[in-house]
Amino acid sequence: MSTPVYEAAKEILQNNIYEIMLDNKTHRRTLPSKEFYMHQWNWDSATHAMGLIHIDETWAYEEILCLLSGQWKNGLIPHIVFNPAENSYFPGPDFWKTEKASGITQLTSGITQPPLLAISIEYLYREIKDRKQADVFLQTVLPKLISYHKHLKTYRDSEDNGLLTIIHPWESGTDNSPRWDRVLETIQLQTIPKRVKESIRAQRSDNVKGVTAHRPIEKDYYRYIYLIDLYKSWHWDYKKIMSDTPFAVKDVLFNAIWCRANCALANLSEQAGDTKHGELFRSWENQTRNALHDLWDNEEKVFMTVDVTHGKKRYLKENTIANFLPLYAKAADEKQLFELLNQLVDPQSYWTPFPFPSTAVSHEKFELTRYWRGPTWPITNLFIIEGLLQYSDYPIAIFLAREALKKTINMIELNGFFEYYHPNFGKESSGRALGFGAFSWSAAIYIYLLHEYQSIKTNEPLPGA
Ligand code: 2M8
């Protein structure tokens, strides 16, 4: 495959490679963007590898192995693995101070991100041409994936109801989504220590390097950093964090990925001849699918987020992009599917000129250009496309998957590889591409989509359909 845009995508990924020597080993990772994100992010890297596998297989394994080198002794795979020589990103390793708790030499954050990794690894395993190498790769990564999933299940679902709890908005990957507003509001700004506020004033730079109006607002940012400071003061003791955190939420997006990741891990375990783990992860997959299905609210027609902070059970009904993620986990029944499709094709909700906005356009909290409160993101488009393809018995779902694919590819080709995009170009023709540029996530997703769905340009059935 070689078109100028495809070559540009490869070039971005190549330019974003970052190498460090640690423990006498070279670690090669792909940064999200040199304009700001100078470290390795968990679910970005899981996605990068799905594009990299089509360029250079070794590079794809290295991306994953490098991420896994940040795995804590207790199984947690953190959301950032830091490059020690880079100090422009805030909050950096000095702020997180996770060294003692992690038990490893890599410097990392202390929270995780949507557990996309098993899904990515299953895809790599399928795509690797040298089958011997594929098995070596699987043997290396499988025990680490298993310990990550067991860690999440133990600490994040101790009640065993199938839904994991996230303890920071950043764990959802959709940082400032309106889903978090009502939980974050309970953290009084006056209770945030002065020194935390001072560090933010002195060091926050995303809103200076990027466009302030497109980034999370200050009040939210204070709470993000406060939560980190709090967990640090509890020495990253996850028992304490889970019982005392002021932010504990069962998120639909995170759990839909968890469901599908357990399916991937069950398949990988079976592939490796480990039927016991195969059965275990299959049971987790089914348990989460049923729990997601039951989060449906028939009045608002949304899958609800559950605030479980301090033992409460408060259902939140914000209509955001997370609402479509149960499709990705095949957790929606026929009635739910049709309700979701109605919203998807409604220009007042999600069918904007460049779909799918991260919050429904009709939502009072929708903001056209502010990060995860309105803009369109390639990663969530990918989930929606592949979610629709889960419903291949319904020609309308397949039709919409094809339309969504074309629109996503077109959006990237027209605007280049940016962090996120204006969902409704309208008059603002100068502001179509938003966030930081030369963005690896968008480049990798573009490459992945082109390879995975080559039939897009024809009318052949799509894979999975
Ligand atoms: C954004 O999140 C980081 C914090 O993790 C940030 O704003 O500094 C989110 O879009 C997240 O989903 C993404 O993984 C990360 C790197 O691209 O940036």
Short mmCIF file of C-alpha atoms and ligand atoms in Angstrom, two decimals:
data_model
loop_
_atom_site.label_atom_id
_atom_site.label_comp_id
_atom_site.label_asym_id
_atom_site.label_seq_id
_atom_site.Cartn_x
_atom_site.Cartn_y
_atom_site.Cartn_z
CA MET A 1 0.00 0.00 0.00
CA SER A 2 1.51 3.31 -0.95
CA THR A 3 -0.23 6.63 -1.35
CA PRO A 4 1.17 10.01 -0.26
CA VAL A 5 -1.11 10.03 2.82
CA TYR A 6 -0.16 6.49 3.76
CA GLU A 7 3.54 7.40 3.44
CA ALA A 8 2.91 10.49 5.58
CA ALA A 9 1.34 8.29 8.27
CA LYS A 10 4.41 6.03 8.27
CA GLU A 11 6.70 9.02 8.46
CA ILE A 12 4.89 10.37 11.51
CA LEU A 13 5.26 7.08 13.32
CA GLN A 14 8.92 6.90 12.34
CA ASN A 15 9.60 10.45 13.55
CA ASN A 16 7.90 9.74 16.86
CA ILE A 17 10.21 6.83 17.74
CA TYR A 18 12.07 7.39 21.00
CA GLU A 19 14.89 5.14 22.20
CA ILE A 20 16.31 4.85 25.69
CA MET A 21 18.80 2.54 27.35
CA LEU A 22 17.60 1.03 30.61
CA ASP A 23 18.82 -2.02 32.51
CA ASN A 24 21.33 -2.56 29.69
CA LYS A 25 18.55 -2.85 27.14
CA THR A 26 17.42 -0.53 24.39
CA HIS A 27 13.76 0.36 24.72
CA ARG A 28 12.06 1.67 21.60
CA ARG A 29 8.68 3.30 21.96
CA THR A 30 6.44 5.52 19.87
CA LEU A 31 5.51 8.85 21.42
CA PRO A 32 1.96 10.12 20.83
CA SER A 33 3.31 13.48 19.61
CA LYS A 34 6.59 15.33 19.97
CA GLU A 35 4.64 18.56 20.26
CA PHE A 36 3.62 17.62 23.79
CA TYR A 37 3.36 13.93 24.77
CA MET A 38 7.00 12.91 25.25
CA HIS A 39 6.37 9.58 27.00
CA GLN A 40 4.62 6.30 26.29
CA TRP A 41 0.86 6.03 26.87
CA ASN A 42 -0.86 2.70 27.47
CA TRP A 43 -3.86 2.61 25.13
CA ASP A 44 -2.14 4.78 22.52
CA SER A 45 0.65 2.21 22.31
CA ALA A 46 -1.76 -0.73 22.16
CA THR A 47 -3.28 1.00 19.12
CA HIS A 48 0.06 2.07 17.63
CA ALA A 49 1.08 -1.59 17.49
CA MET A 50 -2.03 -2.42 15.43
CA GLY A 51 -0.77 -0.04 12.75
CA LEU A 52 2.94 -0.79 13.18
CA ILE A 53 2.41 -4.50 12.52
CA HIS A 54 1.74 -3.55 8.89
CA ILE A 55 4.98 -1.58 8.60
CA ASP A 56 7.50 -3.59 10.58
CA GLU A 57 6.63 -6.54 12.82
CA THR A 58 9.64 -6.13 15.11
CA TRP A 59 8.70 -2.55 15.77
CA ALA A 60 5.17 -3.63 16.76
CA TYR A 61 6.51 -6.20 19.29
CA GLU A 62 8.93 -3.66 20.69
CA GLU A 63 6.12 -1.18 21.21
CA ILE A 64 4.27 -3.76 23.30
CA LEU A 65 7.34 -5.06 25.15
CA CYS A 66 8.34 -1.54 26.00
CA LEU A 67 4.92 -0.84 27.47
CA LEU A 68 5.09 -4.10 29.40
CA SER A 69 8.49 -3.10 30.80
CA GLY A 70 6.49 -0.60 32.87
CA GLN A 71 4.32 -3.29 34.45
CA TRP A 72 4.34 -3.17 38.22
CA LYS A 73 5.21 -6.19 40.33
CA ASN A 74 1.52 -6.38 41.36
CA GLY A 75 0.40 -6.66 37.72
CA LEU A 76 -0.76 -3.08 37.06
CA ILE A 77 0.13 -1.77 33.60
CA PRO A 78 0.30 1.97 34.15
CA HIS A 79 -1.10 4.59 31.86
CA ILE A 80 2.28 6.25 31.26
CA VAL A 81 5.80 4.84 31.04
CA PHE A 82 8.08 7.85 31.36
CA ASN A 83 11.19 8.80 29.44
CA PRO A 84 13.42 9.97 32.33
CA ALA A 85 15.26 12.58 30.25
CA GLU A 86 12.05 14.40 29.31
CA ASN A 87 10.73 16.86 31.83
CA SER A 88 8.34 19.10 29.95
CA TYR A 89 5.17 17.03 30.54
CA PHE A 90 3.32 17.68 33.78
CA PRO A 91 2.67 15.71 35.96
CA GLY A 92 5.99 13.92 35.47
CA PRO A 93 7.53 11.06 37.49
CA ASP A 94 8.59 13.37 40.34
CA PHE A 95 4.99 14.20 40.95
CA TRP A 96 3.69 10.63 40.78
CA LYS A 97 6.45 9.09 42.93
CA THR A 98 5.48 5.50 42.26
CA GLU A 99 8.95 3.90 42.44
CA LYS A 100 8.47 2.14 45.77
CA ALA A 101 4.99 0.86 45.00
CA SER A 102 5.83 -0.32 41.49
CA GLY A 103 8.91 -2.33 42.47
CA ILE A 104 10.49 -1.76 39.03
CA THR A 105 13.21 0.49 37.61
CA GLN A 106 11.07 2.12 34.92
CA LEU A 107 9.42 5.36 35.98
CA THR A 108 5.67 5.23 35.56
CA SER A 109 2.36 6.79 36.52
CA GLY A 110 0.20 4.99 39.08
CA ILE A 111 -3.14 4.58 37.30
CA THR A 112 -4.12 2.63 34.20
CA GLN A 113 -6.09 3.24 30.99
CA PRO A 114 -8.77 1.32 29.05
CA PRO A 115 -7.35 -2.23 28.86
CA LEU A 116 -7.03 -2.43 25.10
CA LEU A 117 -3.78 -4.36 25.27
CA ALA A 118 -5.15 -7.91 25.00
CA ILE A 119 -7.23 -6.86 21.98
CA SER A 120 -4.14 -5.42 20.33
CA ILE A 121 -2.05 -8.49 21.10
CA GLU A 122 -4.70 -10.83 19.72
CA TYR A 123 -4.66 -8.77 16.53
CA LEU A 124 -0.84 -8.84 16.30
CA TYR A 125 -0.81 -12.57 16.90
CA ARG A 126 -3.21 -13.03 14.01
CA GLU A 127 -1.26 -10.75 11.66
CA ILE A 128 2.33 -11.84 12.31
CA LYS A 129 3.59 -13.58 9.17
CA ASP A 130 6.34 -15.67 10.77
CA ARG A 131 4.21 -18.11 12.80
CA LYS A 132 7.16 -19.33 14.86
CA GLN A 133 7.86 -15.77 15.89
CA ALA A 134 4.15 -15.30 16.64
CA ASP A 135 4.27 -18.13 19.16
CA VAL A 136 7.45 -16.82 20.79
CA PHE A 137 5.77 -13.43 21.11
CA LEU A 138 2.65 -14.98 22.60
CA GLN A 139 4.63 -16.98 25.16
CA THR A 140 6.44 -13.81 26.23
CA VAL A 141 3.44 -11.57 26.64
CA LEU A 142 0.70 -13.95 27.78
CA PRO A 143 1.75 -14.31 31.46
CA LYS A 144 2.04 -10.51 31.72
CA LEU A 145 -1.40 -9.98 30.24
CA ILE A 146 -2.86 -12.57 32.57
CA SER A 147 -1.36 -10.90 35.60
CA TYR A 148 -2.68 -7.49 34.42
CA HIS A 149 -6.22 -8.82 34.05
CA LYS A 150 -6.05 -10.58 37.43
CA HIS A 151 -4.82 -7.38 39.03
CA LEU A 152 -7.72 -5.39 37.56
CA LYS A 153 -10.29 -7.98 38.58
CA THR A 154 -8.94 -8.18 42.15
CA TYR A 155 -8.72 -4.48 42.90
CA ARG A 156 -11.31 -2.96 40.62
CA ASP A 157 -14.12 -5.50 40.95
CA SER A 158 -13.70 -6.91 44.45
CA GLU A 159 -17.51 -7.19 44.68
CA ASP A 160 -17.39 -9.44 41.58
CA ASN A 161 -20.28 -7.87 39.67
CA GLY A 162 -18.44 -7.77 36.34
CA LEU A 163 -17.83 -4.01 36.21
CA LEU A 164 -14.43 -2.55 36.98
CA THR A 165 -14.09 0.73 38.87
CA ILE A 166 -11.91 3.55 37.61
CA ILE A 167 -10.35 5.90 40.13
CA HIS A 168 -9.34 8.83 37.92
CA PRO A 169 -10.95 10.45 34.84
CA TRP A 170 -7.67 9.82 32.99
CA GLU A 171 -8.23 6.08 33.39
CA SER A 172 -11.19 6.37 31.04
CA GLY A 173 -8.97 7.88 28.33
CA THR A 174 -11.80 10.39 27.78
CA ASP A 175 -10.36 12.80 30.32
CA ASN A 176 -12.85 15.67 30.57
CA SER A 177 -15.99 13.92 29.35
CA PRO A 178 -19.22 15.28 30.90
CA ARG A 179 -19.59 11.78 32.41
CA TRP A 180 -17.28 12.84 35.23
CA ASP A 181 -18.68 16.27 36.03
CA ARG A 182 -21.06 15.31 38.81
CA VAL A 183 -18.49 13.14 40.55
CA LEU A 184 -15.71 15.70 40.24
CA GLU A 185 -17.99 18.46 41.57
CA THR A 186 -18.04 16.68 44.93
CA ILE A 187 -14.33 17.44 45.31
CA GLN A 188 -14.35 20.92 46.82
CA LEU A 189 -11.66 23.12 45.33
CA GLN A 190 -10.97 24.65 48.78
CA THR A 191 -9.86 21.26 50.07
CA ILE A 192 -7.08 20.99 47.48
CA PRO A 193 -3.77 21.79 49.18
CA LYS A 194 -2.10 25.06 48.23
CA ARG A 195 1.09 23.29 47.16
CA VAL A 196 -0.89 21.23 44.61
CA LYS A 197 -2.42 24.38 43.17
CA GLU A 198 1.01 26.01 43.07
CA SER A 199 2.58 23.08 41.21
CA ILE A 200 -0.21 23.33 38.65
CA ARG A 201 0.24 27.05 38.20
CA ALA A 202 3.99 26.62 37.81
CA GLN A 203 4.04 23.51 35.65
CA ARG A 204 0.83 22.86 33.72
CA SER A 205 1.69 23.35 30.05
CA ASP A 206 -0.89 21.51 27.91
CA ASN A 207 -3.04 24.65 27.82
CA VAL A 208 -0.05 26.84 26.96
CA LYS A 209 1.50 24.65 24.27
CA GLY A 210 -1.96 23.77 23.01
CA VAL A 211 -4.99 26.04 22.59
CA THR A 212 -6.44 26.83 26.03
CA ALA A 213 -10.02 26.76 24.77
CA HIS A 214 -9.53 23.24 23.44
CA ARG A 215 -8.10 21.75 26.63
CA PRO A 216 -9.74 20.75 29.96
CA ILE A 217 -10.81 23.68 32.12
CA GLU A 218 -8.77 24.69 35.14
CA LYS A 219 -11.23 23.45 37.81
CA ASP A 220 -11.17 19.95 36.33
CA TYR A 221 -7.42 20.01 36.01
CA TYR A 222 -7.03 20.89 39.71
CA ARG A 223 -9.09 17.84 40.60
CA TYR A 224 -7.11 15.54 38.31
CA ILE A 225 -3.88 16.53 39.95
CA TYR A 226 -5.36 16.50 43.43
CA LEU A 227 -6.41 12.85 42.97
CA ILE A 228 -2.86 11.92 42.03
CA ASP A 229 -1.49 13.80 45.02
CA LEU A 230 -3.96 12.00 47.29
CA TYR A 231 -3.05 8.53 46.04
CA LYS A 232 0.62 9.38 46.36
CA SER A 233 0.01 10.37 50.00
CA TRP A 234 -1.51 6.87 50.43
CA HIS A 235 1.68 5.38 48.95
CA TRP A 236 -0.27 3.95 46.00
CA ASP A 237 -1.83 1.40 48.32
CA TYR A 238 -4.63 0.15 46.11
CA LYS A 239 -6.70 -1.30 48.98
CA LYS A 240 -6.80 2.12 50.58
CA ILE A 241 -7.38 3.88 47.25
CA MET A 242 -10.35 1.68 46.41
CA SER A 243 -12.02 2.21 49.76
CA ASP A 244 -11.30 5.91 50.35
CA THR A 245 -11.07 7.59 46.94
CA PRO A 246 -13.45 10.49 46.24
CA PHE A 247 -13.65 9.32 42.61
CA ALA A 248 -14.84 5.73 42.00
CA VAL A 249 -16.85 5.10 38.88
CA LYS A 250 -18.03 2.13 36.83
CA ASP A 251 -17.51 3.42 33.31
CA VAL A 252 -19.26 1.95 30.26
CA LEU A 253 -16.40 2.66 27.85
CA PHE A 254 -13.72 1.15 30.10
CA ASN A 255 -15.87 -1.90 30.81
CA ALA A 256 -16.86 -2.52 27.19
CA ILE A 257 -13.16 -2.69 26.37
CA TRP A 258 -12.60 -4.90 29.42
CA CYS A 259 -15.29 -7.28 28.14
CA ARG A 260 -13.78 -7.54 24.68
CA ALA A 261 -10.26 -7.76 26.11
CA ASN A 262 -11.29 -10.79 28.17
CA CYS A 263 -12.63 -12.39 25.00
CA ALA A 264 -9.25 -11.73 23.35
CA LEU A 265 -7.37 -13.09 26.35
CA ALA A 266 -9.56 -16.19 26.49
CA ASN A 267 -8.79 -16.81 22.80
CA LEU A 268 -5.06 -16.27 23.32
CA SER A 269 -5.00 -18.57 26.37
CA GLU A 270 -6.79 -21.30 24.43
CA GLN A 271 -4.37 -20.80 21.56
CA ALA A 272 -1.49 -21.36 23.98
CA GLY A 273 -3.15 -24.55 25.26
CA ASP A 274 -4.10 -23.00 28.62
CA THR A 275 -7.75 -24.04 28.78
CA LYS A 276 -8.10 -23.17 32.47
CA HIS A 277 -7.35 -19.52 31.84
CA GLY A 278 -9.37 -19.71 28.66
CA GLU A 279 -12.43 -20.62 30.71
CA LEU A 280 -11.72 -18.04 33.39
CA PHE A 281 -11.46 -15.10 30.97
CA ARG A 282 -14.47 -16.32 28.99
CA SER A 283 -16.50 -16.25 32.20
CA TRP A 284 -15.31 -12.69 32.95
CA GLU A 285 -16.19 -11.68 29.40
CA ASN A 286 -19.75 -13.00 29.76
CA GLN A 287 -20.21 -11.56 33.23
CA THR A 288 -19.23 -8.07 32.05
CA ARG A 289 -21.38 -8.32 28.92
CA ASN A 290 -24.46 -9.08 31.05
CA ALA A 291 -23.63 -6.30 33.50
CA LEU A 292 -23.21 -3.78 30.66
CA HIS A 293 -26.51 -4.82 29.14
CA ASP A 294 -28.23 -4.10 32.46
CA LEU A 295 -26.88 -0.54 32.59
CA TRP A 296 -29.40 0.52 29.95
CA ASP A 297 -31.80 3.28 30.94
CA ASN A 298 -34.95 3.01 28.91
CA GLU A 299 -36.10 6.57 29.53
CA GLU A 300 -32.95 8.41 28.54
CA LYS A 301 -31.91 5.68 26.09
CA VAL A 302 -28.37 5.58 27.41
CA PHE A 303 -26.06 3.09 29.04
CA MET A 304 -25.45 4.59 32.46
CA THR A 305 -22.22 5.33 34.28
CA VAL A 306 -22.35 4.33 37.95
CA ASP A 307 -20.82 6.49 40.63
CA VAL A 308 -19.76 4.05 43.37
CA THR A 309 -17.73 6.50 45.43
CA HIS A 310 -17.76 5.65 49.16
CA GLY A 311 -20.11 2.72 48.62
CA LYS A 312 -22.88 4.69 46.95
CA LYS A 313 -24.68 3.63 43.78
CA ARG A 314 -25.64 6.72 41.81
CA TYR A 315 -26.59 6.30 38.15
CA LEU A 316 -25.38 9.03 35.79
CA LYS A 317 -27.07 9.42 32.43
CA GLU A 318 -24.89 11.71 30.33
CA ASN A 319 -25.21 11.03 26.63
CA THR A 320 -21.62 10.72 25.42
CA ILE A 321 -19.71 8.57 22.97
CA ALA A 322 -19.38 5.90 25.70
CA ASN A 323 -23.01 5.08 25.01
CA PHE A 324 -22.01 3.21 21.83
CA LEU A 325 -19.24 1.13 23.35
CA PRO A 326 -21.55 -1.74 24.40
CA LEU A 327 -21.78 -2.44 20.65
CA TYR A 328 -18.04 -3.12 20.66
CA ALA A 329 -18.62 -5.67 23.43
CA LYS A 330 -21.74 -7.04 21.71
CA ALA A 331 -23.64 -6.28 24.90
CA ALA A 332 -26.59 -4.43 23.34
CA ASP A 333 -29.75 -6.38 22.53
CA GLU A 334 -31.83 -5.70 19.43
CA LYS A 335 -33.96 -3.01 21.03
CA GLN A 336 -30.92 -1.22 22.42
CA LEU A 337 -29.15 -1.54 19.08
CA PHE A 338 -31.98 0.23 17.26
CA GLU A 339 -32.17 2.99 19.85
CA LEU A 340 -28.43 3.53 19.45
CA LEU A 341 -28.64 3.52 15.66
CA ASN A 342 -31.34 6.21 15.82
CA GLN A 343 -29.00 8.41 17.83
CA LEU A 344 -26.05 7.61 15.62
CA VAL A 345 -27.78 8.83 12.44
CA ASP A 346 -29.36 11.90 14.06
CA PRO A 347 -27.48 15.08 13.02
CA GLN A 348 -28.57 16.66 16.32
CA SER A 349 -26.87 13.87 18.23
CA TYR A 350 -23.95 12.15 16.51
CA TRP A 351 -24.28 12.27 12.70
CA THR A 352 -22.37 15.51 12.19
CA PRO A 353 -20.46 16.24 8.97
CA PHE A 354 -17.46 14.53 10.57
CA PRO A 355 -18.88 12.03 13.01
CA PHE A 356 -18.81 10.96 15.82
CA PRO A 357 -18.57 13.81 18.32
CA SER A 358 -17.45 12.74 21.78
CA THR A 359 -20.64 14.15 23.35
CA ALA A 360 -24.12 14.31 21.76
CA VAL A 361 -24.55 17.66 19.99
CA SER A 362 -27.89 18.14 21.75
CA HIS A 363 -26.31 17.68 25.20
CA GLU A 364 -26.18 20.90 27.20
CA LYS A 365 -22.53 20.22 27.95
CA PHE A 366 -21.50 19.68 24.34
CA GLU A 367 -18.55 21.91 23.41
CA LEU A 368 -17.54 21.92 19.76
CA THR A 369 -13.79 22.16 20.20
CA ARG A 370 -13.00 21.21 23.81
CA TYR A 371 -11.13 17.90 23.96
CA TRP A 372 -13.44 15.02 24.99
CA ARG A 373 -16.56 17.19 25.28
CA GLY A 374 -17.34 17.50 21.56
CA PRO A 375 -14.53 16.84 19.07
CA THR A 376 -14.32 13.66 17.02
CA TRP A 377 -11.54 11.19 17.89
CA PRO A 378 -10.33 8.42 15.54
CA ILE A 379 -10.04 5.91 18.39
CA THR A 380 -13.72 6.12 19.35
CA ASN A 381 -14.68 6.01 15.67
CA LEU A 382 -12.74 2.76 15.43
CA PHE A 383 -14.72 1.32 18.36
CA ILE A 384 -18.02 2.36 16.78
CA ILE A 385 -17.11 0.92 13.37
CA GLU A 386 -16.05 -2.39 14.90
CA GLY A 387 -19.03 -2.30 17.26
CA LEU A 388 -21.41 -2.01 14.32
CA LEU A 389 -19.65 -4.89 12.61
CA GLN A 390 -20.52 -7.09 15.59
CA TYR A 391 -24.12 -6.82 14.41
CA SER A 392 -23.64 -8.33 10.98
CA ASP A 393 -27.14 -9.83 10.93
CA TYR A 394 -28.47 -6.30 10.50
CA PRO A 395 -27.76 -4.79 7.05
CA ILE A 396 -28.30 -1.27 8.45
CA ALA A 397 -25.47 -1.76 10.97
CA ILE A 398 -23.13 -2.90 8.19
CA PHE A 399 -24.19 0.01 5.99
CA LEU A 400 -23.45 2.46 8.80
CA ALA A 401 -20.12 0.81 9.58
CA ARG A 402 -19.09 1.34 5.96
CA GLU A 403 -20.24 4.98 6.00
CA ALA A 404 -18.44 5.62 9.29
CA LEU A 405 -15.26 4.07 7.91
CA LYS A 406 -15.34 6.23 4.78
CA LYS A 407 -15.98 9.34 6.82
CA THR A 408 -13.19 8.58 9.29
CA ILE A 409 -10.67 7.94 6.54
CA ASN A 410 -11.81 11.02 4.69
CA MET A 411 -11.57 13.18 7.83
CA ILE A 412 -7.96 12.14 8.35
CA GLU A 413 -7.01 12.45 4.67
CA LEU A 414 -8.47 15.93 4.44
CA ASN A 415 -6.92 17.29 7.61
CA GLY A 416 -3.80 15.33 8.35
CA PHE A 417 -2.83 13.43 11.48
CA PHE A 418 -4.06 15.38 14.48
CA GLU A 419 -5.07 14.47 17.99
CA TYR A 420 -8.77 15.19 17.41
CA TYR A 421 -11.03 16.88 14.88
CA HIS A 422 -13.79 19.42 14.58
CA PRO A 423 -17.00 17.37 14.20
CA ASN A 424 -18.89 20.04 12.36
CA PHE A 425 -16.52 22.00 10.13
CA GLY A 426 -19.21 24.52 9.24
CA LYS A 427 -17.82 28.00 8.91
CA GLU A 428 -14.70 27.42 10.96
CA SER A 429 -12.71 26.10 8.04
CA SER A 430 -9.42 27.03 9.71
CA GLY A 431 -10.07 24.93 12.79
CA ARG A 432 -10.79 21.52 11.37
CA ALA A 433 -7.86 19.70 12.91
CA LEU A 434 -7.53 20.16 16.65
CA GLY A 435 -5.08 19.36 19.43
CA PHE A 436 -1.45 18.45 18.87
CA GLY A 437 -0.16 17.54 15.42
CA ALA A 438 1.94 14.75 13.90
CA PHE A 439 -0.11 12.45 16.10
CA SER A 440 0.84 8.77 16.18
CA TRP A 441 -2.57 7.52 17.32
CA SER A 442 -4.33 8.95 14.26
CA ALA A 443 -1.55 7.76 11.93
CA ALA A 444 -1.65 4.21 13.34
CA ILE A 445 -5.45 4.04 13.21
CA TYR A 446 -5.38 5.22 9.60
CA ILE A 447 -2.93 2.47 8.65
CA TYR A 448 -4.87 -0.15 10.60
CA LEU A 449 -8.21 0.80 9.06
CA LEU A 450 -6.83 0.77 5.52
CA HIS A 451 -5.30 -2.68 5.97
CA GLU A 452 -8.10 -4.22 7.94
CA TYR A 453 -10.89 -2.89 5.73
CA GLN A 454 -9.40 -2.78 2.26
CA SER A 455 -12.83 -3.66 0.96
CA ILE A 456 -14.03 -0.22 2.01
CA LYS A 457 -13.49 1.24 -1.44
CA THR A 458 -15.42 -1.58 -3.07
CA ASN A 459 -18.77 -2.96 -2.08
CA GLU A 460 -17.36 -6.28 -0.93
CA PRO A 461 -18.51 -7.44 2.49
CA LEU A 462 -16.41 -6.01 5.32
CA PRO A 463 -14.44 -8.45 7.48
CA GLY A 464 -16.69 -9.60 10.30
CA ALA A 465 -19.80 -8.69 8.34
C1 2M8 B 1 -4.84 12.42 26.86
O1 2M8 B 1 -4.59 12.24 28.25
C2 2M8 B 1 -3.42 12.73 28.92
C3 2M8 B 1 -3.46 12.21 30.35
O2 2M8 B 1 -3.38 10.82 30.33
C4 2M8 B 1 -3.33 14.23 28.93
O3 2M8 B 1 -4.28 14.92 28.60
O4 2M8 B 1 -2.26 14.73 29.32
C5 2M8 B 1 -6.08 11.56 26.51
O5 2M8 B 1 -6.57 11.90 25.25
C6 2M8 B 1 -5.71 10.08 26.57
O6 2M8 B 1 -6.78 9.29 26.15
C7 2M8 B 1 -4.48 9.79 25.72
O7 2M8 B 1 -4.08 8.47 25.92
C8 2M8 B 1 -3.30 10.73 26.07
C9 2M8 B 1 -2.12 10.59 25.11
O8 2M8 B 1 -2.54 10.68 23.78
O9 2M8 B 1 -3.72 12.10 26.06
#
